[in-house]
CSV table of C-alpha atoms in Angstrom, one decimal:
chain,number,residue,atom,x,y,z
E,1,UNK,CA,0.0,0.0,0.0
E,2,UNK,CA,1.2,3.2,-1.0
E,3,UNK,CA,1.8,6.1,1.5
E,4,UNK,CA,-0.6,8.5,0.1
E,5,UNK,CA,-3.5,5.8,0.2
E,6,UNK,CA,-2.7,5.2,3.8
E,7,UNK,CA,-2.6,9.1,4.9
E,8,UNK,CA,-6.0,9.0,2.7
E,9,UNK,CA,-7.4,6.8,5.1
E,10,UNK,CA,-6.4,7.9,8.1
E,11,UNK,CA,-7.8,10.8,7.0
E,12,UNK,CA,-11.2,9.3,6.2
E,13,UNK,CA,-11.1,7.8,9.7
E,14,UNK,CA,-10.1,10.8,11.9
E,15,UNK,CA,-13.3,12.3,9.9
E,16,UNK,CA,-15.5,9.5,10.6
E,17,UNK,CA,-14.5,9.7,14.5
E,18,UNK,CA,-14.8,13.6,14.5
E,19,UNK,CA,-18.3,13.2,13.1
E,20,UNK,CA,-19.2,10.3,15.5
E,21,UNK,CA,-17.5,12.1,18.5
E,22,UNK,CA,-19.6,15.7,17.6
E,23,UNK,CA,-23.1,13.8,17.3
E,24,UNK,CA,-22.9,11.3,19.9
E,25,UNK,CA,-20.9,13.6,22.4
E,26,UNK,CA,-18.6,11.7,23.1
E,27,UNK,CA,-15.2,13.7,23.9
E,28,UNK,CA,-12.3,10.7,23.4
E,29,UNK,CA,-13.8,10.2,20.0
E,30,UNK,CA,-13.5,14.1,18.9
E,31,UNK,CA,-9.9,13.9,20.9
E,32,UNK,CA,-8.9,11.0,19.0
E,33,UNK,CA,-10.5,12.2,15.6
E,34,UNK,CA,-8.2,15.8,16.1
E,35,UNK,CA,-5.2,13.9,17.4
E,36,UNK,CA,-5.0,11.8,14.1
E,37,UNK,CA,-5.9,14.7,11.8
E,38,UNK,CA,-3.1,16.6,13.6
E,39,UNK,CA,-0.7,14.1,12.8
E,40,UNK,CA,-1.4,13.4,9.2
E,41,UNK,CA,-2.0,16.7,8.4
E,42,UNK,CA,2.0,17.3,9.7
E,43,UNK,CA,2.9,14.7,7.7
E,44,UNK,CA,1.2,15.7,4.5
E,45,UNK,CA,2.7,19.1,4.9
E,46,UNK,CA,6.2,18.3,5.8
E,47,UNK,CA,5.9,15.8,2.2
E,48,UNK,CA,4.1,18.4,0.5
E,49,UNK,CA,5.8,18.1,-2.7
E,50,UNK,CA,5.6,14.5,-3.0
E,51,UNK,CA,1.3,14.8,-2.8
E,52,UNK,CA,-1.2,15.7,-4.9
E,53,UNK,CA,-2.5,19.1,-4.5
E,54,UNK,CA,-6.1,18.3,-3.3
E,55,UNK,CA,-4.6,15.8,-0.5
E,56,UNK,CA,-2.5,19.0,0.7
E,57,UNK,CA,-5.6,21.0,0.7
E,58,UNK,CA,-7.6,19.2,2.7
E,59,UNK,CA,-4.4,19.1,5.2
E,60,UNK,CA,-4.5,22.6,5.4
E,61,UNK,CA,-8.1,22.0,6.3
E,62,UNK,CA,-8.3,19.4,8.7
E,63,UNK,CA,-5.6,22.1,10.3
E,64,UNK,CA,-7.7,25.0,10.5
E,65,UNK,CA,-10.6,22.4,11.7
E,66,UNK,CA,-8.7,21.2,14.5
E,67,UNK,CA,-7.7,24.8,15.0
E,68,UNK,CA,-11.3,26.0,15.5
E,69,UNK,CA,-12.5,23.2,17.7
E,70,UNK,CA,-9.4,23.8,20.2
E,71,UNK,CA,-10.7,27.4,20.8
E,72,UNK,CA,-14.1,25.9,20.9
E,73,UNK,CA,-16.0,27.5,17.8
């Protein structure tokens, strides 16, 4: 399995446990969901040459969505 693929999906799942986390309220989930995005997001921008340009924007925005729900909006 490639690298991209497997950022891809970790991707997919930090959204899925975000999502889950917000609607059923549970707070591990939404911590868990952020602290994956976080990560991968790092990643994909330290590498940000070697990825496709929509993988890098969706980065940037899974960083500015982790950004918002730290300060709570």
């Amino acid at each position: 399995m490639d690298k991209r693929q497997i950022i891809s999906y970790l991707n997919f799942a930090a959204l899925i446990c975000y999502i889950i986390g917000r609607v059923i309220d549970i707070p591990i989930l939404i911590w868990i969901g952020l602290g994956i995005m976080t990560l991968s997001s790092v990643w994909t921008i330290l590498h940000w040459k070697e990825n496709d340009k929509m993988s890098n924007y969706i980065s940037v925005a899974f960083l500015v969505l982790v950004g918002l729900s730290l300060f709570g909006l």
